[in-house]
């Protein structure tokens, strides 16, 4: 619904309501005014003749009252006039037939009892009339009564009452004429005023509002520069001015908005790229096997990728706030800390810096650190960001490889030497055995010759060992063997030696072991070598235990354990015992090739050998050899 | 026991006869049972200390015998009644027109008090017009004249032969006087003259001092007058003096207390300046 319609709907009922109320009130008041006017006219006639009425009442004759009543009737254009005594009896009446009649109706009684004039509108014989009463008082007044009473009533004597009835026909006609004239004027004036007010409202309010509405519509369609005319200084004019200012601002800010849109789009793209980059980093960081971290300038971790839990056992949140050198292993902590602090001070790039750290469970972990300083624009060190790679296993492999290479080199050397020695040694041994066979008993050369033979045999064994070590041995063919049977053979060879060294040999061979694919001689050689070393480690006797069993870890292996109760191997030597030519025995008693051969032969079978030794308590070698499923018993 | 009873009976008889006799010595006669006469009678009885027999002439004829020593007459009718020759009469609320056994309580305050109060009401008062008609007012006018000299106020006396001359007299004094004073002259003060003087006062902005508070309420500017109660009280004091047989130097007694009444509407329409102090001084203020 349009505003103008609402205004019409508001103003028209309001106008009608106003006119209605005014009509009702006006009619009522007009009637009252005219009635009062008629009453005053009648009353003035009575009051003006008060003394005459008083004297006429005092006379009490019809001849004295009647002229006065007739005069009153004529003057008031009345219908009738009468003089009553206080009992309601008619003393004189303009209608002389009414004389001496007594009136007892309520209106007459009320008028007779009232000390003041009374008027009442009434209908007599269908005619609207106005009945007026006025009391008549005696004229006997003391000469000083006004002086004393100041005009107030002072017990005058009531002589009677004049009651006059006036026709209201003419008065009502006049009232109707006046009323309709007034109503016409009222309708014309109020209607005109309302219409004028409506027109004024439309012109003053709706027209500027319409312009504003058109302007707003244009702006809503994108015509930001739309202006509306400012036609006044009132609130609507201010509104139009503000609208114009708004559109101007809108025009100015629209350009900025486009730019802002571009910037927002760019920023959104950048944020998306950043989020993508961050997500990618998080993904790479979480999936990377390397530990990615970040520290502040003090070396405190501010970020750590989750893989640190795998590498060092710490959760990332456990490391936040801790210094990186808190993780260094005690042995190298001081050195590495100093080195790192110096690097921090110089803002150096750390490239593949190996460092020994301590796992949460206490194990040592070797990390290789590559890191770059994070520097502010002003050159201030903000921190370091880097990657640590766990190279513990690699280092072990490298060590093993180095060991292997060393053995390989020694083997090649030994093979060459053995090959060159083998022939002359064969000749020496042949001739020595030949001579020993031919000399008689008691020959003084027997001992030297047998010594030569025995040493030659020892040399031959040595050479044979060297050849085995260098894989030049002809006896490296593998076949399915029963480990326990192999052990029996080996133990028979060791048994004599244990007895001479007061060593108790305990054999605990596990039942039902699967066969393994191996070179029987070499496995025997391994066990004999380990047993000989064990016997040597127990110079005062002891217990040598040979045990076979199905390995629990790693599964699918058969393990052979050789344990002694000897002196044990110092920790610092445990890493070197598999090195070729490393021996702790006296010169001439050991070649230093025994354990190297053992190591070589075990690995040649795809197995592994582990050492567990404690000084003063003994040593245990555990050999694990893979089981071939096809050879299950 | 018998002696005691006899003494008590004698005492009661003495008291009753004494009271009756005393009550019959002083009698009040009221012209009517108007509230104003009754107010004055109450003032009399308050000052007298006890009630006295009274007659309302509207409904009864007063019975005054030779035994009645003093009559207090209230109003003109009561004053003009014929009383026994030896009976003293103290007349209130009427003009003094009796013989030498009559003592009149003036309705008007003493001239000195009038001027004193008028100066209070209207400090700029220089010329005061005073109207009078009754010959009985001649002595009061004379005293007013004397008092005006001592108060440095010129008194313009206007003696009316009849009421019809009031308009002419008013026209004569127009713009010549600062105020109009109306004494309590029963021949002068009637509804017609009061209305004429009041309208003249209002139209010419001249303060109009009326003789009663009631007339101030009806439109006079102000009044300097005694209350009817005060007149009754003065009558009681005078009666007591008369009964004592003290020699009377005058037949006119002025009431002691004078009241000021102001009609603010009429005062605003005149040159009278109604200050807060004046309102504070006034005994009665009509809006």
Short mmCIF file of C-alpha atoms in Angstrom, two decimals, chain A residues 2 66 83 117 127 222 250 286 421 440-441 494 503 553 584 615:
data_model
loop_
_atom_site.label_atom_id
_atom_site.label_comp_id
_atom_site.label_asym_id
_atom_site.label_seq_id
_atom_site.Cartn_x
_atom_site.Cartn_y
_atom_site.Cartn_z
CA UNK A 2 1.38 3.35 -1.01
CA UNK A 66 -52.55 39.21 35.96
CA UNK A 83 -48.29 32.82 40.02
CA UNK A 117 -34.65 30.41 39.73
CA UNK A 127 -44.42 21.03 21.86
CA UNK A 222 24.55 0.41 -9.98
CA UNK A 250 29.80 5.38 -2.91
CA UNK A 286 54.90 -35.94 8.83
CA UNK A 421 103.08 -71.19 0.47
CA UNK A 440 114.71 -95.76 12.80
CA UNK A 441 113.66 -95.52 16.33
CA UNK A 494 87.08 -80.38 21.10
CA UNK A 503 87.12 -77.57 31.15
CA UNK A 553 64.46 -63.87 17.22
CA UNK A 584 95.01 -60.85 22.62
CA UNK A 615 84.39 -59.31 32.26
#
